[in-house]
Amino acid sequence: MTRPVMTDIKSLTREELEAQLKAWGEPAYRAGQVLDWLYARRAATWEAMTNLPKPLRAKLAEQFTLHTLELVRQQGAHDTTRKFLWRLADGSLIESVLIPANPALYGEASDRHTLCVSTQVGCAYGCKFCASGLDGWKRNLNPEEIVEQVLATERAVASERHQATGETPTPTGTRHPSRTVNNLVIMGMGEPLANYEHLLKALRLLNAPWGGGIGARKITISTSGLAPQIRRLAAEPEQFRLAVSLHGATDEVRTRIMPVNRKYPITELAAALADYQRAKDQLITFEYILIAGVNDGLDQTRPLAALAERLHAKVNLIPYNAVEGLPWARPTEAVCEGFLAALEGHGVTATLRREKGGDIDAACGQLRLRTEREINGAG
Ligand code: SF4
């Protein structure tokens, strides 16, 4: 008989954990202690939870898994954009990217960090410029695998700091050590809204004051444009922010690089975004990767501006980072600046990402792709 799949402790809400502990006859304060170990102290083992009685730790270990992500590779250095390649319990690889605070992108100016997290292994949406979808879709991430990307990144940063300064990596006795990650963008590998249930559960765990403690307005969900799920998200109580990977302001251009546009063309996407806007009264962000000769013509700026104006959206222009094996190229700096100026000329709030990033496998999904191909002997 096969053993039933165990639930991971980091996929439980406070209520679920309290109910389990109550059923075991444990005092009410135990749930707070467990959550403190998981989210504030980022404990990686049951043994680390030293203020829990041993029999309770044994019971928890019998009932729940406590998976942590294994760091396979890291790129980038302190104070720059850093990529982490993680191995999941089933051997699959995913990426997270830690970005130093940038007031022009998401959230406010501060010394805080934004983490870009993955929600699926691979991606089924097959955007033509993207490394994440190149080898197809493998599976959805579980809530704890999304949550763990934040905790594992913070563990890695803390242990690095420990090596550099001797500072204790997990400050025992400190109930609320400062979070390294204060902003989240759900923009890594995968289409987040195609893993809706697990995504929402993970974000609620990361948002809860007893969990990750990251404000809903500091969490940006990025979608390739799944109109029905955008409407569903509009009906949720949380004020998560929404970004749309637009990359084309006409159906002709968008369909060429994003197959999802056949299913949800721009008119339908815009209607869903208008609903979101009405429900949340928030600025939406359009991500627009500038690809040479594809969507960087000045003729695209007018429809893009019209869409942005109608939906009160701001536009983030991102010069394309070349992906090995794909034919697309980054436009020249002058073209990017010209596109920005034309958009601003139409009255749109827009930013242009100017950092290089070519030194690491900057495009989403590239580090994973390269590592997997090396492992499989194809690279
Ligand atoms: S851009 Fe996003 S939705 Fe499109 S293939 Fe890549 S990961 Fe999937």
mmCIF file of C-alpha atoms and ligand atoms in Angstrom:
data_model
loop_
_atom_site.group_PDB
_atom_site.id
_atom_site.type_symbol
_atom_site.label_atom_id
_atom_site.label_comp_id
_atom_site.label_asym_id
_atom_site.label_seq_id
_atom_site.Cartn_x
_atom_site.Cartn_y
_atom_site.Cartn_z
ATOM 1 C CA MET A 1 0.000 0.000 0.000
ATOM 2 C CA THR A 2 1.405 3.406 -0.896
ATOM 3 C CA ARG A 3 1.733 5.918 1.905
ATOM 4 C CA PRO A 4 -0.692 8.873 1.569
ATOM 5 C CA VAL A 5 0.932 12.143 0.520
ATOM 6 C CA MET A 6 1.640 14.148 3.674
ATOM 7 C CA THR A 7 0.618 17.776 4.044
ATOM 8 C CA ASP A 8 3.427 20.242 4.577
ATOM 9 C CA ILE A 9 3.219 22.317 7.743
ATOM 10 C CA LYS A 10 3.826 25.498 5.714
ATOM 11 C CA SER A 11 0.618 25.021 3.794
ATOM 12 C CA LEU A 12 -1.531 25.320 6.937
ATOM 13 C CA THR A 13 -3.384 28.432 7.995
ATOM 14 C CA ARG A 14 -3.334 29.419 11.648
ATOM 15 C CA GLU A 15 -6.890 28.086 12.069
ATOM 16 C CA GLU A 16 -5.956 24.723 10.548
ATOM 17 C CA LEU A 17 -2.908 24.413 12.778
ATOM 18 C CA GLU A 18 -4.885 25.428 15.869
ATOM 19 C CA ALA A 19 -7.545 22.835 15.098
ATOM 20 C CA GLN A 20 -4.918 20.091 14.742
ATOM 21 C CA LEU A 21 -3.141 21.038 17.972
ATOM 22 C CA LYS A 22 -6.450 21.256 19.831
ATOM 23 C CA ALA A 23 -7.367 17.777 18.603
ATOM 24 C CA TRP A 24 -4.087 16.555 20.139
ATOM 25 C CA GLY A 25 -5.002 18.224 23.452
ATOM 26 C CA GLU A 26 -2.256 20.851 23.216
ATOM 27 C CA PRO A 27 -2.635 24.257 24.895
ATOM 28 C CA ALA A 28 -3.805 27.121 22.649
ATOM 29 C CA TYR A 29 -0.461 28.978 22.726
ATOM 30 C CA ARG A 30 1.333 26.140 20.908
ATOM 31 C CA ALA A 31 0.098 27.296 17.489
ATOM 32 C CA GLY A 32 1.745 30.677 18.031
ATOM 33 C CA GLN A 33 5.004 28.964 18.986
ATOM 34 C CA VAL A 34 5.008 26.766 15.874
ATOM 35 C CA LEU A 35 4.207 29.709 13.576
ATOM 36 C CA ASP A 36 6.918 31.762 15.229
ATOM 37 C CA TRP A 37 9.465 29.038 14.435
ATOM 38 C CA LEU A 38 8.279 28.733 10.859
ATOM 39 C CA TYR A 39 7.894 32.349 9.777
ATOM 40 C CA ALA A 40 9.837 34.572 12.194
ATOM 41 C CA ARG A 41 12.799 32.289 12.901
ATOM 42 C CA ARG A 42 12.621 30.397 9.597
ATOM 43 C CA ALA A 43 13.324 27.051 11.255
ATOM 44 C CA ALA A 44 14.396 24.368 8.788
ATOM 45 C CA THR A 45 14.003 21.326 11.075
ATOM 46 C CA TRP A 46 11.661 20.125 13.804
ATOM 47 C CA GLU A 47 14.649 19.703 16.132
ATOM 48 C CA ALA A 48 15.308 23.448 15.944
ATOM 49 C CA MET A 49 11.957 24.151 17.624
ATOM 50 C CA THR A 50 13.448 23.828 21.072
ATOM 51 C CA ASN A 51 10.597 25.288 23.115
ATOM 52 C CA LEU A 52 8.185 22.601 21.896
ATOM 53 C CA PRO A 53 8.082 19.391 23.956
ATOM 54 C CA LYS A 54 9.869 16.502 22.233
ATOM 55 C CA PRO A 55 6.727 14.308 21.994
ATOM 56 C CA LEU A 56 4.913 17.152 20.198
ATOM 57 C CA ARG A 57 7.797 17.597 17.762
ATOM 58 C CA ALA A 58 7.675 13.845 17.078
ATOM 59 C CA LYS A 59 3.927 13.993 16.492
ATOM 60 C CA LEU A 60 4.275 16.944 14.127
ATOM 61 C CA ALA A 61 7.020 15.143 12.202
ATOM 62 C CA GLU A 62 4.825 12.078 11.894
ATOM 63 C CA GLN A 63 1.864 14.057 10.600
ATOM 64 C CA PHE A 64 3.461 16.800 8.488
ATOM 65 C CA THR A 65 6.438 17.324 6.234
ATOM 66 C CA LEU A 66 8.689 20.343 6.771
ATOM 67 C CA HIS A 67 10.192 20.747 3.335
ATOM 68 C CA THR A 68 12.872 23.306 2.689
ATOM 69 C CA LEU A 69 14.277 24.277 -0.690
ATOM 70 C CA GLU A 70 17.758 23.098 -1.525
ATOM 71 C CA LEU A 71 19.974 25.795 -3.019
ATOM 72 C CA VAL A 72 21.519 24.406 -6.205
ATOM 73 C CA ARG A 73 23.083 27.533 -7.676
ATOM 74 C CA GLN A 74 23.246 31.226 -7.012
ATOM 75 C CA GLN A 75 24.164 34.056 -9.354
ATOM 76 C CA GLY A 76 24.831 37.709 -8.637
ATOM 77 C CA ALA A 77 26.322 39.301 -5.545
ATOM 78 C CA HIS A 78 25.346 41.252 -2.458
ATOM 79 C CA ASP A 79 23.447 44.485 -3.323
ATOM 80 C CA THR A 80 22.758 43.409 -6.890
ATOM 81 C CA THR A 81 20.025 41.339 -8.454
ATOM 82 C CA ARG A 82 20.559 37.769 -7.351
ATOM 83 C CA LYS A 83 19.153 34.572 -8.753
ATOM 84 C CA PHE A 84 18.569 31.484 -6.674
ATOM 85 C CA LEU A 85 18.038 28.111 -8.276
ATOM 86 C CA TRP A 86 16.216 25.723 -5.929
ATOM 87 C CA ARG A 87 15.624 21.997 -5.997
ATOM 88 C CA LEU A 88 12.196 20.860 -4.796
ATOM 89 C CA ALA A 89 11.527 17.612 -2.929
ATOM 90 C CA ASP A 90 10.715 15.806 -6.218
ATOM 91 C CA GLY A 91 13.946 16.999 -7.834
ATOM 92 C CA SER A 92 12.323 19.727 -9.986
ATOM 93 C CA LEU A 93 14.174 23.018 -10.301
ATOM 94 C CA ILE A 94 12.701 26.502 -9.868
ATOM 95 C CA GLU A 95 14.107 30.030 -9.671
ATOM 96 C CA SER A 96 13.595 33.023 -7.393
ATOM 97 C CA VAL A 97 15.183 36.417 -7.996
ATOM 98 C CA LEU A 98 16.085 38.860 -5.217
ATOM 99 C CA ILE A 99 16.057 42.469 -6.382
ATOM 100 C CA PRO A 100 17.333 45.409 -4.304
ATOM 101 C CA ALA A 101 14.617 48.036 -3.747
ATOM 102 C CA ASN A 102 13.956 50.138 -6.825
ATOM 103 C CA PRO A 103 11.407 52.883 -6.342
ATOM 104 C CA ALA A 104 10.676 53.030 -10.058
ATOM 105 C CA LEU A 105 9.439 49.466 -10.167
ATOM 106 C CA TYR A 106 7.320 48.079 -7.346
ATOM 107 C CA GLY A 107 6.617 49.448 -3.894
ATOM 108 C CA GLU A 108 8.327 52.409 -2.308
ATOM 109 C CA ALA A 109 11.910 53.568 -2.034
ATOM 110 C CA SER A 110 13.604 51.809 0.877
ATOM 111 C CA ASP A 111 16.466 49.531 1.791
ATOM 112 C CA ARG A 112 14.128 46.627 1.332
ATOM 113 C CA HIS A 113 14.197 43.826 -1.168
ATOM 114 C CA THR A 114 11.742 42.493 -3.682
ATOM 115 C CA LEU A 115 11.600 38.775 -4.338
ATOM 116 C CA CYS A 116 10.331 37.471 -7.644
ATOM 117 C CA VAL A 117 8.878 34.009 -7.064
ATOM 118 C CA SER A 118 7.845 31.116 -9.289
ATOM 119 C CA THR A 119 4.444 29.445 -9.138
ATOM 120 C CA GLN A 120 4.833 26.487 -11.493
ATOM 121 C CA VAL A 121 7.546 24.144 -12.706
ATOM 122 C CA GLY A 122 7.818 25.180 -16.344
ATOM 123 C CA CYS A 123 4.945 26.941 -18.040
ATOM 124 C CA ALA A 124 2.230 25.912 -20.468
ATOM 125 C CA TYR A 125 1.646 29.343 -21.986
ATOM 126 C CA GLY A 126 4.521 29.258 -24.452
ATOM 127 C CA CYS A 127 5.237 32.979 -24.842
ATOM 128 C CA LYS A 128 7.661 33.014 -27.735
ATOM 129 C CA PHE A 129 10.370 35.087 -26.021
ATOM 130 C CA CYS A 130 10.427 33.252 -22.689
ATOM 131 C CA ALA A 131 12.871 30.646 -21.397
ATOM 132 C CA SER A 132 10.455 29.358 -18.726
ATOM 133 C CA GLY A 133 8.060 27.867 -21.210
ATOM 134 C CA LEU A 134 10.685 26.373 -23.531
ATOM 135 C CA ASP A 135 10.526 22.879 -22.063
ATOM 136 C CA GLY A 136 6.792 23.001 -21.368
ATOM 137 C CA TRP A 137 4.806 22.693 -18.160
ATOM 138 C CA LYS A 138 5.568 20.085 -15.519
ATOM 139 C CA ARG A 139 3.382 20.859 -12.511
ATOM 140 C CA ASN A 140 1.892 23.490 -10.232
ATOM 141 C CA LEU A 141 3.795 24.467 -7.112
ATOM 142 C CA ASN A 142 2.158 23.670 -3.780
ATOM 143 C CA PRO A 143 1.455 26.564 -1.401
ATOM 144 C CA GLU A 144 4.426 25.671 0.813
ATOM 145 C CA GLU A 145 6.767 25.663 -2.191
ATOM 146 C CA ILE A 146 5.732 29.230 -2.980
ATOM 147 C CA VAL A 147 6.025 30.296 0.679
ATOM 148 C CA GLU A 148 9.388 28.533 1.069
ATOM 149 C CA GLN A 149 10.959 30.652 -1.679
ATOM 150 C CA VAL A 150 10.733 33.654 0.664
ATOM 151 C CA LEU A 151 11.979 31.798 3.724
ATOM 152 C CA ALA A 152 14.763 29.940 1.908
ATOM 153 C CA THR A 153 16.006 33.152 0.302
ATOM 154 C CA GLU A 154 16.098 34.825 3.700
ATOM 155 C CA ARG A 155 17.901 31.816 5.180
ATOM 156 C CA ALA A 156 20.494 31.987 2.390
ATOM 157 C CA VAL A 157 21.029 35.731 2.868
ATOM 158 C CA ALA A 158 21.258 35.357 6.662
ATOM 159 C CA SER A 159 23.773 32.547 6.405
ATOM 160 C CA GLU A 160 25.869 34.594 3.993
ATOM 161 C CA ARG A 161 25.784 37.503 6.433
ATOM 162 C CA HIS A 162 26.809 35.089 9.158
ATOM 163 C CA GLN A 163 29.818 33.964 7.145
ATOM 164 C CA ALA A 164 30.797 37.571 6.438
ATOM 165 C CA THR A 165 30.226 39.109 9.877
ATOM 166 C CA GLY A 166 29.702 36.309 12.367
ATOM 167 C CA GLU A 167 26.145 37.552 13.008
ATOM 168 C CA THR A 168 23.780 34.746 14.148
ATOM 169 C CA PRO A 169 21.877 33.468 11.114
ATOM 170 C CA THR A 170 18.561 32.759 12.849
ATOM 171 C CA PRO A 171 18.211 35.149 15.751
ATOM 172 C CA THR A 172 16.736 32.952 18.458
ATOM 173 C CA GLY A 173 14.942 34.990 21.084
ATOM 174 C CA THR A 174 13.960 37.619 18.529
ATOM 175 C CA ARG A 175 10.315 37.270 17.749
ATOM 176 C CA HIS A 176 10.270 39.486 14.701
ATOM 177 C CA PRO A 177 13.629 39.627 13.003
ATOM 178 C CA SER A 178 13.443 42.120 10.169
ATOM 179 C CA ARG A 179 12.307 40.512 6.920
ATOM 180 C CA THR A 180 14.830 40.663 4.132
ATOM 181 C CA VAL A 181 11.982 40.335 1.674
ATOM 182 C CA ASN A 182 9.363 43.049 1.971
ATOM 183 C CA ASN A 183 7.932 43.122 -1.515
ATOM 184 C CA LEU A 184 6.872 40.207 -3.639
ATOM 185 C CA VAL A 185 6.351 40.015 -7.362
ATOM 186 C CA ILE A 186 4.737 36.849 -8.583
ATOM 187 C CA MET A 187 6.466 36.962 -11.905
ATOM 188 C CA GLY A 188 8.915 34.044 -11.938
ATOM 189 C CA MET A 189 8.430 30.797 -13.754
ATOM 190 C CA GLY A 190 4.825 29.897 -14.537
ATOM 191 C CA GLU A 191 1.502 31.643 -15.041
ATOM 192 C CA PRO A 192 0.415 32.433 -11.453
ATOM 193 C CA LEU A 193 -3.298 32.622 -12.193
ATOM 194 C CA ALA A 194 -3.193 29.139 -13.754
ATOM 195 C CA ASN A 195 -2.320 27.876 -10.245
ATOM 196 C CA TYR A 196 -4.987 30.025 -8.631
ATOM 197 C CA GLU A 197 -5.906 28.059 -5.485
ATOM 198 C CA HIS A 198 -2.348 27.328 -4.376
ATOM 199 C CA LEU A 199 -1.226 30.853 -5.226
ATOM 200 C CA LEU A 200 -3.973 32.465 -3.157
ATOM 201 C CA LYS A 201 -3.323 30.169 -0.213
ATOM 202 C CA ALA A 202 0.415 30.906 -0.332
ATOM 203 C CA LEU A 203 -0.144 34.651 -0.607
ATOM 204 C CA ARG A 204 -2.521 34.604 2.348
ATOM 205 C CA LEU A 205 0.116 32.777 4.410
ATOM 206 C CA LEU A 206 2.746 35.310 3.365
ATOM 207 C CA ASN A 207 0.396 38.207 4.021
ATOM 208 C CA ALA A 208 -0.928 37.093 7.440
ATOM 209 C CA PRO A 209 0.469 38.971 10.448
ATOM 210 C CA TRP A 210 1.246 35.604 12.094
ATOM 211 C CA GLY A 211 2.891 34.387 8.858
ATOM 212 C CA GLY A 212 5.055 36.288 6.396
ATOM 213 C CA GLY A 213 3.679 39.675 7.438
ATOM 214 C CA ILE A 214 4.105 41.127 3.934
ATOM 215 C CA GLY A 215 1.398 43.704 3.177
ATOM 216 C CA ALA A 216 -1.053 42.845 0.377
ATOM 217 C CA ARG A 217 -0.203 46.101 -1.400
ATOM 218 C CA LYS A 218 3.415 44.970 -1.468
ATOM 219 C CA ILE A 219 2.493 41.819 -3.343
ATOM 220 C CA THR A 220 2.161 42.117 -7.131
ATOM 221 C CA ILE A 221 0.649 39.278 -9.129
ATOM 222 C CA SER A 222 1.714 39.261 -12.754
ATOM 223 C CA THR A 223 -0.372 37.496 -15.369
ATOM 224 C CA SER A 224 -0.070 36.918 -19.091
ATOM 225 C CA GLY A 225 -3.739 37.883 -19.267
ATOM 226 C CA LEU A 226 -6.106 35.135 -18.030
ATOM 227 C CA ALA A 227 -9.297 37.199 -18.140
ATOM 228 C CA PRO A 228 -11.605 34.888 -16.085
ATOM 229 C CA GLN A 229 -9.042 34.563 -13.266
ATOM 230 C CA ILE A 230 -8.485 38.339 -13.258
ATOM 231 C CA ARG A 231 -12.201 38.735 -12.574
ATOM 232 C CA ARG A 232 -12.030 36.085 -9.880
ATOM 233 C CA LEU A 233 -9.119 37.899 -8.260
ATOM 234 C CA ALA A 234 -11.103 41.141 -8.375
ATOM 235 C CA ALA A 235 -13.695 39.518 -6.106
ATOM 236 C CA GLU A 236 -11.132 38.514 -3.437
ATOM 237 C CA PRO A 237 -10.969 40.709 -0.347
ATOM 238 C CA GLU A 238 -7.194 41.360 -0.447
ATOM 239 C CA GLN A 239 -5.685 44.389 -2.153
ATOM 240 C CA PHE A 240 -3.008 42.496 -4.075
ATOM 241 C CA ARG A 241 -1.573 44.512 -6.934
ATOM 242 C CA LEU A 242 -1.921 43.376 -10.492
ATOM 243 C CA ALA A 243 0.577 43.535 -13.333
ATOM 244 C CA VAL A 244 -0.118 42.349 -16.844
ATOM 245 C CA SER A 245 2.551 41.030 -19.191
ATOM 246 C CA LEU A 246 1.204 42.915 -22.164
ATOM 247 C CA HIS A 247 4.144 43.093 -24.589
ATOM 248 C CA GLY A 248 1.897 44.114 -27.463
ATOM 249 C CA ALA A 249 -0.841 46.735 -27.720
ATOM 250 C CA THR A 250 -2.538 45.307 -30.795
ATOM 251 C CA ASP A 251 -3.848 41.774 -31.275
ATOM 252 C CA GLU A 252 -1.603 41.327 -34.273
ATOM 253 C CA VAL A 253 1.606 41.983 -32.346
ATOM 254 C CA ARG A 254 0.495 40.320 -29.126
ATOM 255 C CA THR A 255 -0.703 37.123 -30.782
ATOM 256 C CA ARG A 256 2.605 36.832 -32.597
ATOM 257 C CA ILE A 257 4.524 36.517 -29.333
ATOM 258 C CA MET A 258 1.875 35.430 -26.806
ATOM 259 C CA PRO A 259 -0.416 32.544 -27.823
ATOM 260 C CA VAL A 260 -2.678 33.335 -24.816
ATOM 261 C CA ASN A 261 -3.893 36.352 -26.792
ATOM 262 C CA ARG A 262 -5.840 34.035 -29.114
ATOM 263 C CA LYS A 263 -7.918 32.874 -26.188
ATOM 264 C CA TYR A 264 -8.224 36.240 -24.467
ATOM 265 C CA PRO A 265 -7.693 38.987 -27.046
ATOM 266 C CA ILE A 266 -6.999 42.530 -25.953
ATOM 267 C CA THR A 267 -10.670 43.627 -25.872
ATOM 268 C CA GLU A 268 -11.553 40.798 -23.513
ATOM 269 C CA LEU A 269 -8.453 41.305 -21.389
ATOM 270 C CA ALA A 270 -9.133 45.035 -21.135
ATOM 271 C CA ALA A 271 -12.730 44.387 -20.017
ATOM 272 C CA ALA A 272 -11.512 42.072 -17.233
ATOM 273 C CA LEU A 273 -8.914 44.651 -16.193
ATOM 274 C CA ALA A 274 -11.556 47.352 -16.087
ATOM 275 C CA ASP A 275 -13.546 45.139 -13.695
ATOM 276 C CA TYR A 276 -10.443 44.682 -11.558
ATOM 277 C CA GLN A 277 -9.848 48.392 -11.559
ATOM 278 C CA ARG A 278 -13.411 49.126 -10.482
ATOM 279 C CA ALA A 279 -13.265 46.591 -7.663
ATOM 280 C CA LYS A 280 -9.855 47.580 -6.318
ATOM 281 C CA ASP A 281 -9.374 51.211 -7.279
ATOM 282 C CA GLN A 282 -5.671 50.549 -7.877
ATOM 283 C CA LEU A 283 -3.111 51.355 -10.492
ATOM 284 C CA ILE A 284 -2.523 48.412 -12.801
ATOM 285 C CA THR A 285 0.940 47.902 -14.259
ATOM 286 C CA PHE A 286 1.614 46.873 -17.838
ATOM 287 C CA GLU A 287 4.879 45.033 -18.358
ATOM 288 C CA TYR A 288 6.156 45.618 -21.856
ATOM 289 C CA ILE A 289 9.311 43.791 -22.937
ATOM 290 C CA LEU A 290 10.808 45.685 -25.861
ATOM 291 C CA ILE A 291 11.880 43.218 -28.573
ATOM 292 C CA ALA A 292 13.751 44.500 -31.621
ATOM 293 C CA GLY A 293 11.607 44.617 -34.741
ATOM 294 C CA VAL A 294 8.627 42.991 -33.029
ATOM 295 C CA ASN A 295 6.938 45.479 -30.706
ATOM 296 C CA ASP A 296 9.364 48.396 -30.472
ATOM 297 C CA GLY A 297 7.977 50.465 -33.374
ATOM 298 C CA LEU A 298 6.688 53.921 -32.509
ATOM 299 C CA ASP A 299 3.351 52.965 -34.119
ATOM 300 C CA GLN A 300 2.784 50.733 -31.057
ATOM 301 C CA THR A 301 2.984 53.634 -28.632
ATOM 302 C CA ARG A 302 -0.381 55.112 -29.589
ATOM 303 C CA PRO A 303 -2.540 51.987 -28.964
ATOM 304 C CA LEU A 304 -0.463 51.249 -25.859
ATOM 305 C CA ALA A 305 -1.058 54.760 -24.541
ATOM 306 C CA ALA A 306 -4.784 54.515 -25.289
ATOM 307 C CA LEU A 307 -5.026 51.236 -23.351
ATOM 308 C CA ALA A 308 -2.983 52.594 -20.453
ATOM 309 C CA GLU A 309 -5.102 55.723 -20.263
ATOM 310 C CA ARG A 310 -8.368 53.790 -20.363
ATOM 311 C CA LEU A 311 -7.270 51.438 -17.579
ATOM 312 C CA HIS A 312 -5.274 53.929 -15.493
ATOM 313 C CA ALA A 313 -2.237 51.749 -15.984
ATOM 314 C CA LYS A 314 1.414 52.656 -15.765
ATOM 315 C CA VAL A 315 3.853 51.031 -18.161
ATOM 316 C CA ASN A 316 7.143 49.332 -17.278
ATOM 317 C CA LEU A 317 9.334 49.044 -20.351
ATOM 318 C CA ILE A 318 11.909 46.262 -20.121
ATOM 319 C CA PRO A 319 14.553 45.855 -22.834
ATOM 320 C CA TYR A 320 14.631 42.186 -23.829
ATOM 321 C CA ASN A 321 17.339 39.932 -22.413
ATOM 322 C CA ALA A 322 18.406 37.466 -25.078
ATOM 323 C CA VAL A 323 17.615 33.805 -24.415
ATOM 324 C CA GLU A 324 19.920 31.151 -25.832
ATOM 325 C CA GLY A 325 18.219 29.348 -28.672
ATOM 326 C CA LEU A 326 15.579 32.043 -29.308
ATOM 327 C CA PRO A 327 15.789 34.421 -32.264
ATOM 328 C CA TRP A 328 14.753 37.648 -30.501
ATOM 329 C CA ALA A 329 17.049 40.580 -29.777
ATOM 330 C CA ARG A 330 17.159 43.635 -27.552
ATOM 331 C CA PRO A 331 16.538 46.981 -29.293
ATOM 332 C CA THR A 332 19.273 49.603 -29.126
ATOM 333 C CA GLU A 333 19.288 52.012 -26.208
ATOM 334 C CA ALA A 334 18.204 54.832 -28.534
ATOM 335 C CA VAL A 335 15.141 52.860 -29.658
ATOM 336 C CA CYS A 336 14.169 52.101 -26.055
ATOM 337 C CA GLU A 337 14.590 55.743 -25.014
ATOM 338 C CA GLY A 338 12.622 56.873 -28.087
ATOM 339 C CA PHE A 339 9.775 54.480 -27.249
ATOM 340 C CA LEU A 340 9.689 55.800 -23.677
ATOM 341 C CA ALA A 341 9.697 59.418 -24.823
ATOM 342 C CA ALA A 342 6.847 58.773 -27.285
ATOM 343 C CA LEU A 343 4.764 57.097 -24.582
ATOM 344 C CA GLU A 344 5.383 59.966 -22.190
ATOM 345 C CA GLY A 345 4.489 62.323 -25.018
ATOM 346 C CA HIS A 346 1.083 60.621 -25.102
ATOM 347 C CA GLY A 347 0.690 61.391 -21.392
ATOM 348 C CA VAL A 348 1.442 57.891 -20.027
ATOM 349 C CA THR A 349 3.292 57.245 -16.775
ATOM 350 C CA ALA A 350 6.102 54.972 -17.888
ATOM 351 C CA THR A 351 9.497 53.735 -16.741
ATOM 352 C CA LEU A 352 12.335 52.110 -18.630
ATOM 353 C CA ARG A 353 14.470 49.495 -16.880
ATOM 354 C CA ARG A 354 18.002 50.626 -17.527
ATOM 355 C CA GLU A 355 20.106 48.184 -15.495
ATOM 356 C CA LYS A 356 22.194 45.723 -17.433
ATOM 357 C CA GLY A 357 21.652 42.267 -15.987
ATOM 358 C CA GLY A 358 23.305 40.588 -18.944
ATOM 359 C CA ASP A 359 26.025 39.323 -16.602
ATOM 360 C CA ILE A 360 23.705 36.774 -15.048
ATOM 361 C CA ASP A 361 21.174 34.667 -16.914
ATOM 362 C CA ALA A 362 18.880 37.630 -16.603
ATOM 363 C CA ALA A 363 15.790 36.423 -18.414
ATOM 364 C CA CYS A 364 13.332 34.532 -16.291
ATOM 365 C CA GLY A 365 13.817 30.768 -16.415
ATOM 366 C CA GLN A 366 17.253 30.777 -18.041
ATOM 367 C CA LEU A 367 19.291 29.589 -15.085
ATOM 368 C CA ARG A 368 16.949 26.654 -14.603
ATOM 369 C CA LEU A 369 16.884 25.815 -18.280
ATOM 370 C CA ARG A 370 20.654 25.852 -18.572
ATOM 371 C CA THR A 371 21.132 23.771 -15.404
ATOM 372 C CA GLU A 372 18.537 21.191 -16.460
ATOM 373 C CA ARG A 373 20.141 20.842 -19.866
ATOM 374 C CA GLU A 374 23.553 20.414 -18.234
ATOM 375 C CA ILE A 375 22.137 17.749 -15.917
ATOM 376 C CA ASN A 376 20.518 15.971 -18.852
ATOM 377 C CA GLY A 377 23.697 16.265 -20.886
ATOM 378 C CA ALA A 378 22.097 18.438 -23.553
ATOM 379 C CA GLY A 379 23.827 21.685 -22.793
HETATM 380 S S1 SF4 B 1 6.210 34.833 -19.921
HETATM 381 FE FE1 SF4 B 1 5.172 33.939 -18.138
HETATM 382 S S2 SF4 B 1 3.267 33.081 -18.989
HETATM 383 FE FE2 SF4 B 1 4.639 33.428 -20.754
HETATM 384 S S3 SF4 B 1 5.714 31.444 -21.035
HETATM 385 FE FE3 SF4 B 1 6.997 32.737 -19.706
HETATM 386 S S4 SF4 B 1 6.431 32.127 -17.616
HETATM 387 FE FE4 SF4 B 1 4.782 31.442 -18.994
#
